[in-house]
Coordinates of C-alpha atoms and ligand atoms in Angstrom, one line a residue:
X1 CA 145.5 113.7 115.6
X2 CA 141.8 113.7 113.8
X3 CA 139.0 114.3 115.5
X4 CA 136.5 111.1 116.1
X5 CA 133.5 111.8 114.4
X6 CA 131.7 111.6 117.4
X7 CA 133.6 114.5 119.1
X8 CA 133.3 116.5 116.0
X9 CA 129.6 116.3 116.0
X10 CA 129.4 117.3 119.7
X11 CA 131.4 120.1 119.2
X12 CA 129.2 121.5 116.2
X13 CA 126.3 120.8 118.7
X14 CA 128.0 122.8 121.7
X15 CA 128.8 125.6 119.0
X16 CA 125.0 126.2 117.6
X17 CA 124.1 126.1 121.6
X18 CA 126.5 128.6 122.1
X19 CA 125.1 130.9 119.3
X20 CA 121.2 130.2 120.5
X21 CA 122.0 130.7 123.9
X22 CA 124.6 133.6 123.4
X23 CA 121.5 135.8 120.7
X24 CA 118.8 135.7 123.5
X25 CA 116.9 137.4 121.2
X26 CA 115.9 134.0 119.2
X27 CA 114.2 133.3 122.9
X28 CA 111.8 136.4 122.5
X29 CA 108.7 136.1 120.3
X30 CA 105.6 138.1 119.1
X31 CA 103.2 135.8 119.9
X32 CA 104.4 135.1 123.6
X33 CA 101.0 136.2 125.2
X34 CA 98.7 135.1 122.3
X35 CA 97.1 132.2 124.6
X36 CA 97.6 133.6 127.9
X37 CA 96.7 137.1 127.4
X38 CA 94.6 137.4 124.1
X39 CA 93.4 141.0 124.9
X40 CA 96.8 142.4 125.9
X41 CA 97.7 144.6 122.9
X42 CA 93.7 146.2 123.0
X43 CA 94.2 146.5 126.6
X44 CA 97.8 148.2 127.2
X45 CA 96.8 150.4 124.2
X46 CA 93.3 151.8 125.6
X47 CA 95.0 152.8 129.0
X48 CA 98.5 154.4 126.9
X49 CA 96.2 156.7 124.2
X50 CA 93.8 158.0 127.3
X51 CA 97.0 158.6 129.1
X52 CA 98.3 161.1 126.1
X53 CA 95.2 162.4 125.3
X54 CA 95.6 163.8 129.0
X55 CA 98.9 164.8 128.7
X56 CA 100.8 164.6 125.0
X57 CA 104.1 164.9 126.5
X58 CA 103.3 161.1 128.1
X59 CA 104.3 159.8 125.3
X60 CA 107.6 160.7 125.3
X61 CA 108.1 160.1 128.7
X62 CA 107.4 156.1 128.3
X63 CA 108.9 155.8 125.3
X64 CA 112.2 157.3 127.4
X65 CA 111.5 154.7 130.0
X66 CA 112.1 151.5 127.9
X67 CA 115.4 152.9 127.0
X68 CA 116.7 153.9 130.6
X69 CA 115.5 150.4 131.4
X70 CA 117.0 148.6 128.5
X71 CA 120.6 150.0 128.9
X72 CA 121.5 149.4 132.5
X73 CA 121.8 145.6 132.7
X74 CA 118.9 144.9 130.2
X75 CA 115.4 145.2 129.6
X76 CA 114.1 144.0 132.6
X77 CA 112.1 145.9 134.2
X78 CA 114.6 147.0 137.0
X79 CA 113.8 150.7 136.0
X80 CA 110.5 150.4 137.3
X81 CA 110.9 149.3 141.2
X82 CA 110.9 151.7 143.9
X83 CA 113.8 152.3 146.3
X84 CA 112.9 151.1 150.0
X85 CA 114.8 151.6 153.3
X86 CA 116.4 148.2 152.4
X87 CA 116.8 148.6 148.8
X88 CA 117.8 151.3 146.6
X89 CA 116.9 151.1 143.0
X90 CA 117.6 152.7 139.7
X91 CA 114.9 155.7 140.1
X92 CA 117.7 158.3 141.4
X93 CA 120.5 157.6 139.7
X94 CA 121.4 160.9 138.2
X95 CA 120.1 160.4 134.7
X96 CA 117.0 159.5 136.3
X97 CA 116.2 161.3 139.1
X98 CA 113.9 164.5 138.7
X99 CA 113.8 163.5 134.9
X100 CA 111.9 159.7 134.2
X101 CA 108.3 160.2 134.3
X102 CA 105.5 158.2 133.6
X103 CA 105.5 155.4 136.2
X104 CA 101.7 156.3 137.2
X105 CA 100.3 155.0 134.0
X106 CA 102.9 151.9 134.2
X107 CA 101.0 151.2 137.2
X108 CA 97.7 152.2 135.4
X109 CA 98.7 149.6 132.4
X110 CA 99.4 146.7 134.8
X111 CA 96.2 146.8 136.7
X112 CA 94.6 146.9 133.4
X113 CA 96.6 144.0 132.6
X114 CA 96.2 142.2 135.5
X115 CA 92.7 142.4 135.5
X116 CA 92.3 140.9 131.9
X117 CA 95.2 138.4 132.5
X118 CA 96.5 137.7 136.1
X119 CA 100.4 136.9 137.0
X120 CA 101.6 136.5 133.2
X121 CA 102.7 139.6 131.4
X122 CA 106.2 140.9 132.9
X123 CA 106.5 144.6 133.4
X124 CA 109.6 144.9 131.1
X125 CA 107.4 143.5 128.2
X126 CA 104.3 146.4 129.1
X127 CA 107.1 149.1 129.1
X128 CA 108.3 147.5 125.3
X129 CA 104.5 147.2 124.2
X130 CA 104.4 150.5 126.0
X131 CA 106.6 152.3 123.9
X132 CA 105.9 151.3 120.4
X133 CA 102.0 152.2 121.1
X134 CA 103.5 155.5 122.0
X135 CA 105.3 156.2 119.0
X136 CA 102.0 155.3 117.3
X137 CA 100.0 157.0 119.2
X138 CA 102.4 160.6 118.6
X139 CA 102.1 159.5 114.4
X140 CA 104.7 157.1 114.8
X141 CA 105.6 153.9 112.6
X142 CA 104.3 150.6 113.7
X143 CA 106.0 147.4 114.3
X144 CA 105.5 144.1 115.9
X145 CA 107.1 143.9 119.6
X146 CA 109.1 141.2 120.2
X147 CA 107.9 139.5 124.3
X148 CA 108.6 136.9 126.8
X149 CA 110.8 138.9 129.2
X150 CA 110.8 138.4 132.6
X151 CA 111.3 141.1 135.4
X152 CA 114.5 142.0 137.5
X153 CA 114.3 141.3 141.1
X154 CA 117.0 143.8 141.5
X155 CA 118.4 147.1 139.9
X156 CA 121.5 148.5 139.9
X157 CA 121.9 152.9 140.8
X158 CA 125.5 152.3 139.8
X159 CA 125.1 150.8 136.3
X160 CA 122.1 153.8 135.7
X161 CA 124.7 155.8 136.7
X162 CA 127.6 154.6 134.0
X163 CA 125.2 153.0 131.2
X164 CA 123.0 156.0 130.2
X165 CA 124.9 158.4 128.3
X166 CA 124.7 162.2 130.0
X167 CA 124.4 165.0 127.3
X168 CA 127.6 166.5 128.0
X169 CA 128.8 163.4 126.0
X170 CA 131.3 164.1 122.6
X171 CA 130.2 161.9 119.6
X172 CA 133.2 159.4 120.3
X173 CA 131.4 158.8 124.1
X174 CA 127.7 158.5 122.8
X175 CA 129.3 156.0 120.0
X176 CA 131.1 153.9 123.2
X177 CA 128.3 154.0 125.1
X178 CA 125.6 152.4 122.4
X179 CA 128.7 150.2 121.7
X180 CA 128.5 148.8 125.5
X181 CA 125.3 147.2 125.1
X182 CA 125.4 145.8 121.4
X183 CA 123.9 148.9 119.3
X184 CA 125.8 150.5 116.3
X185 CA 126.1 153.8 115.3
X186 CA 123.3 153.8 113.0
X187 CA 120.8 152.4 115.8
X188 CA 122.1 155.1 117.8
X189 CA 121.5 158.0 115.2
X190 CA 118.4 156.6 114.3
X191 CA 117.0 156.0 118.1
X192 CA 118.1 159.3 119.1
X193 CA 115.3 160.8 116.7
X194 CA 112.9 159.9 119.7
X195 CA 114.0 163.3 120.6
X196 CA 111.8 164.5 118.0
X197 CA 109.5 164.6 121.4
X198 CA 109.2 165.7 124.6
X199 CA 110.9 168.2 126.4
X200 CA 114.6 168.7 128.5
X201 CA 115.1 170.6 131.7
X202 CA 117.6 173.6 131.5
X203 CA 120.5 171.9 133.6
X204 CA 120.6 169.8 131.0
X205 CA 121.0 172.4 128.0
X206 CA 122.2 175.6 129.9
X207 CA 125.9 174.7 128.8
X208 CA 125.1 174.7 125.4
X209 CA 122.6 177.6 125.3
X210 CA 125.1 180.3 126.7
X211 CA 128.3 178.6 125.1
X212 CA 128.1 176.7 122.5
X213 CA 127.3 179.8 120.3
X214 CA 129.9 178.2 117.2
X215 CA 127.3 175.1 116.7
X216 CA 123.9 176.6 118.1
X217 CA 121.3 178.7 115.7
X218 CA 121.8 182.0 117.7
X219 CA 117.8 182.9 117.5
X220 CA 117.2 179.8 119.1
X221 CA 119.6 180.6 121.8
X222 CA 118.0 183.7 122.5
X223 CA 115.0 182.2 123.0
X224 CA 115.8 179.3 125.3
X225 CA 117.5 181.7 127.9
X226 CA 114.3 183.8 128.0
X227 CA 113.3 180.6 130.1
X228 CA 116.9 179.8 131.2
X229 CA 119.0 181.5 133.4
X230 CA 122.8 181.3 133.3
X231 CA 123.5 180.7 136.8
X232 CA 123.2 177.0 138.1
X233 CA 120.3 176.5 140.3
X234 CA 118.5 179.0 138.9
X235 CA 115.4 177.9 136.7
X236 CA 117.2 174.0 136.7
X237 CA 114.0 172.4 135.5
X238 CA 112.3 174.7 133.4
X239 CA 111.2 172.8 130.4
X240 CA 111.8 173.2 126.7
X241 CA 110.8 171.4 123.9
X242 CA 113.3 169.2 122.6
X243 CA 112.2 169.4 118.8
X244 CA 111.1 173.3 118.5
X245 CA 108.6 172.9 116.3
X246 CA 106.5 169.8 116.4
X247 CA 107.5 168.2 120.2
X248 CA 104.2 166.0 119.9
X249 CA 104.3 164.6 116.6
X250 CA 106.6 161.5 115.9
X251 CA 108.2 163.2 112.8
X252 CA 111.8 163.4 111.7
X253 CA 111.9 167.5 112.2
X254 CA 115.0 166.6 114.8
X255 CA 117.1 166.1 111.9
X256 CA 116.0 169.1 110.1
X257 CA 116.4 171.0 113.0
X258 CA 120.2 169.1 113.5
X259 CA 121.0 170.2 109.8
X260 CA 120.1 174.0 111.3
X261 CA 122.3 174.0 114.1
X262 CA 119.4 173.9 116.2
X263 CA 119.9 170.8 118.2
X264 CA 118.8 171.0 121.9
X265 CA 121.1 169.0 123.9
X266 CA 124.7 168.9 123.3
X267 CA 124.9 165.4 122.7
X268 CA 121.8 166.0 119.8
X269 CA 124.4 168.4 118.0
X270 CA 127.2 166.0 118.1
X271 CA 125.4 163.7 115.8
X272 CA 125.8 166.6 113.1
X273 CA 128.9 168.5 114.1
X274 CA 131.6 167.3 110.8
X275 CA 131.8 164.3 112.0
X276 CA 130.9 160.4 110.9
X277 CA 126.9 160.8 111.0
X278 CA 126.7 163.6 109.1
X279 CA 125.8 162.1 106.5
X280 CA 123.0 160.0 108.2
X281 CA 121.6 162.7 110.2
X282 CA 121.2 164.3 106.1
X283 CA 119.5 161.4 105.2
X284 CA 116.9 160.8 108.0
X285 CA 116.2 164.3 107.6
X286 CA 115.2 164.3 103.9
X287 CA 113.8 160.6 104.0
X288 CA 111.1 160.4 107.1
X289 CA 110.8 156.6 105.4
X290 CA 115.1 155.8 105.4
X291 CA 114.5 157.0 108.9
X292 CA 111.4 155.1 110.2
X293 CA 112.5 151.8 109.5
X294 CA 115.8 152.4 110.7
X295 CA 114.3 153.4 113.8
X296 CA 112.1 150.3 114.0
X297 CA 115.0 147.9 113.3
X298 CA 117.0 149.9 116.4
X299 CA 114.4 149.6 118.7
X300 CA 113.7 146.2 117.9
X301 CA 117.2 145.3 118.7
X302 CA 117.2 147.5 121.9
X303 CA 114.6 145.4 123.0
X304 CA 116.7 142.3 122.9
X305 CA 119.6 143.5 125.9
X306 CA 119.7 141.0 127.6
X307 CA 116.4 140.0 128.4
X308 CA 115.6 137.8 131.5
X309 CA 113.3 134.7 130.0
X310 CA 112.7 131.0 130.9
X311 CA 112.5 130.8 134.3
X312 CA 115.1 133.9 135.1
X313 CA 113.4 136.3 137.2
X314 CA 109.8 136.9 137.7
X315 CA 106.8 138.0 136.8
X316 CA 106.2 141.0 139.5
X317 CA 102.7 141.3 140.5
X318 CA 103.4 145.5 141.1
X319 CA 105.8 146.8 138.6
X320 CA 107.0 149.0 141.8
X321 CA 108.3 145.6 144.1
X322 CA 109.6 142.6 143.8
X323 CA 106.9 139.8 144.7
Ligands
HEM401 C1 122.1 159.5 122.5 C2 122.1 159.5 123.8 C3 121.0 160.2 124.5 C4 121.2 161.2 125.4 C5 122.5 161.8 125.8 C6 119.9 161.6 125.9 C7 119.7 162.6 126.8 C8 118.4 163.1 127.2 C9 118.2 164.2 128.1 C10 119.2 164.9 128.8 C11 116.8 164.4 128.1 C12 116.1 165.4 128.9 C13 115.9 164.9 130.3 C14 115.6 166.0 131.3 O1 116.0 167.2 131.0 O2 115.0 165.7 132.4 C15 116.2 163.4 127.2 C16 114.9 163.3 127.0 C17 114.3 162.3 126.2 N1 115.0 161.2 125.7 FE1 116.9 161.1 125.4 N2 119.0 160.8 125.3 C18 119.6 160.0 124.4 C19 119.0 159.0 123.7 C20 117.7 158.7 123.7 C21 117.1 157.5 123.2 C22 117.9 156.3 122.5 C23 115.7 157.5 123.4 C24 114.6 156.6 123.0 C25 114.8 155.5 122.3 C26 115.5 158.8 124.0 C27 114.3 159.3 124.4 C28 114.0 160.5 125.0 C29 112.7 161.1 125.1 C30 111.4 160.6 124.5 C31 112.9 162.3 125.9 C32 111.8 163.2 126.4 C33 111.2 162.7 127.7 C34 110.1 163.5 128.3 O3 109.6 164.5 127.8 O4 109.6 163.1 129.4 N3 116.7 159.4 124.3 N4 117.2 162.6 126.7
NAG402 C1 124.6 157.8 141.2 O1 124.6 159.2 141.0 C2 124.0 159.9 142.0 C3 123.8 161.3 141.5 O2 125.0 161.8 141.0 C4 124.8 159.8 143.3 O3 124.1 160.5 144.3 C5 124.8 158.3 143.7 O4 125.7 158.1 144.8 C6 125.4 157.5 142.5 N1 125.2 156.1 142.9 C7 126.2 155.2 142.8 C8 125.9 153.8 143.3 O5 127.3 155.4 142.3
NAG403 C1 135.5 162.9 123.9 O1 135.4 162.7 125.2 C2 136.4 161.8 125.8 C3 136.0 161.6 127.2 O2 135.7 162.8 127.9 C4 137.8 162.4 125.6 O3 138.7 161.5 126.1 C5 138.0 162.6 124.1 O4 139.2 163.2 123.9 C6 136.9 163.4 123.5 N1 137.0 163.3 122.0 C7 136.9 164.3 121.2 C8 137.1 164.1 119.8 O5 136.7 165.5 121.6
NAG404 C1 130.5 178.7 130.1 O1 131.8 178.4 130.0 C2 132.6 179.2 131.0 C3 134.1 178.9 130.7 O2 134.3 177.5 130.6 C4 132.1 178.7 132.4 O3 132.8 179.5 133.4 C5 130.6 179.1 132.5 O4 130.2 178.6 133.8 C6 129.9 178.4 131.4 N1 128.5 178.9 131.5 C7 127.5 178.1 131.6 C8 126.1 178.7 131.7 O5 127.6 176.8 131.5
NAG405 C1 124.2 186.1 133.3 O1 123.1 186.9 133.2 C2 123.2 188.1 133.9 C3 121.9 188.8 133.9 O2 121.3 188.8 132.7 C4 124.3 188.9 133.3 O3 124.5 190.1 134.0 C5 125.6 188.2 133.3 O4 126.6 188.9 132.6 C6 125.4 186.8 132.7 N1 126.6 186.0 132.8 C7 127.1 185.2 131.8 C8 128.3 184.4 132.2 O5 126.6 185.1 130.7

């Protein structure tokens, strides 16, 4: 039996719907807060450079946050609200806890923004805005940030738990767990360069320091347990840099340094261990351009997990609370 016309064009109708609706990403624009909030870009920018001219490392710590946000249930904000007797939130799940920093100058950024624009720019878009005028600000490449998100009223300690990737993760993990939430290997090789700053605490490398001898530069071994210890509990957050040489500049050294055996974290080696990035990590760290714009793609389409938008969710007045 033939389909009446009629039906058929409903159905083509109910299809394009589906795709729209399904690519939430076609709901997120760059102009968003152009007539609400003309100063936003100026303003969020001011309070992020004074913030790492304080403290360099700040960068890297809220460029981290908009991925730990963006990969347990979306980017929406549910990274940023405090646990209460009543509610417990994302900020002590394990890959968290001890380890995200930088929630002082969220709040810093959103009384800036409130001030110039009351109850209209979500705290999942500052954190996006957030990290791409970090990356900037560290040398960085530029790109236009995609807004119109709307914040979480709730958060989830078991999904930061299972979404973020722990560095004790094989390559075939990592791949899975980009995989989860939409991103491909490439994004995943190319994002991962943020490790190019900022700095790990020893728990998270001591593993790899004192046993991983076969796929770690042995002179930078030697000196990461000067500051180290072997014995768990011992020296657990003593920092060190995650790119050896340049851990403030937005550069693409982490690949050079992957090419030397001189990846940090496990999980940082396994991207150049014989297996299928090789040949990427290679090219990101002869091309700081191939690299770059890969980058920007990736976190571009990080940005779009599953945003909240329309009238989903809110616009918190404290990035710490609900309203
Ligand atoms: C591939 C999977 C990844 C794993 C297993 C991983 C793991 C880690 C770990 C263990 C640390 C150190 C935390 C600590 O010791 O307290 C760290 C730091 C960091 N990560 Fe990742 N990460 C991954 C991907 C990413 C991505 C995709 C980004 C950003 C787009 C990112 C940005 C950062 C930054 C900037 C730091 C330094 C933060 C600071 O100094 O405060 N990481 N990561
Ligand atoms: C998340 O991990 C932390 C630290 O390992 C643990 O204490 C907590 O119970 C876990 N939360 C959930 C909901 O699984
Ligand atoms: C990677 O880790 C997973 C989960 O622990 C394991 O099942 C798998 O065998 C590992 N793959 C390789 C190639 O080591
Ligand atoms: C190194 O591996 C051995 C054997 O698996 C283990 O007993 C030891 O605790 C590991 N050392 C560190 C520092 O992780
Ligand atoms: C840990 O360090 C101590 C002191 O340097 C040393 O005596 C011991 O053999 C080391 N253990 C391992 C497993 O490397």
């Amino acid at each position: 039996m033939a389909l009446s016309s009629c039906s058929f064009k409903a159905i083509v109708t109910l299809a394009f719907l589906v795709l729209f609706m399904g690519g939430s990403s076609a709901q997120l624009s760059t102009t968003f807060y152009s007539k609400s909030c003309p100063n936003l870009f100026t303003t969020i920018n001011s309070v992020v450079k004074s913030a790492i001219s304080k403290e360099a490392r700040m960068g890297a710590s809220l460029l981290r946050l908009f991925f730990h946000d963006c990969f347990v249930n979306g980017c929406d904000g549910s990274l940023l609200l405090d646990d209460t007797s009543t509610f417990t939130g994302e900020k002590r799940a394990a890959p968290n806890f001890n380890s995200v920093r930088g929630f002082d100058v969220v709040d810093n950024i959103k009384s800036a923004v409130e001030q110039a624009c009351p109850n209209v720019v979500s705290c999942a878009d500052i954190i996006a805005i957030t990290a791409r005028d970090s990356v900037v600000t560290l040398g960085g490449p530029s790109w236009n940030v995609l807004l119109g998100r709307r914040d979480a009223r709730t958060a989830s300690q078991a999904a930061a738990n299972s979404s973020i990737p722990p560095p004790t993760f094989n390559l075939s993990a990592l791949i899975s767990s980009f995989s989860a939430v939409g991103l491909s290997t490439k994004d995943m090789v190319a994002l991962v360069g943020s490790h190019t700053i900022g700095q790990a605490r020893c728990t998270n490398f001591r593993a790899r320091i004192y046993n991983e001898t076969n796929s770690l530069d042995s002179s930078l071994a030697q000196t990461r347990r000067r500051n180290c210890p072997n014995t768990t509990g011992s020296g657990d957050n003593n920092l060190a840099p995650l790119d050896l040489q340049t851990p403030t500049a937005f550069d693409n050294n982490y690949y050079k340094n992957l090419v030397n055996q001189r990846g940090l974290l496990h999980s940082d080696q396994q991207f150049f261990s014989g297996g299928s990035t090789d040949s990427l990590v290679r090219t990101y760290s002869t091309g700081q351009s191939t690299f770059t714009s890969d980058f920007v793609a990736a976190m571009i389409k990080m940005g779009n997990i599953r945003p909240l938008t329309g009238s989903s969710g809110e616009i918190r007045k404290n990035c710490r609370r609900s309203n």
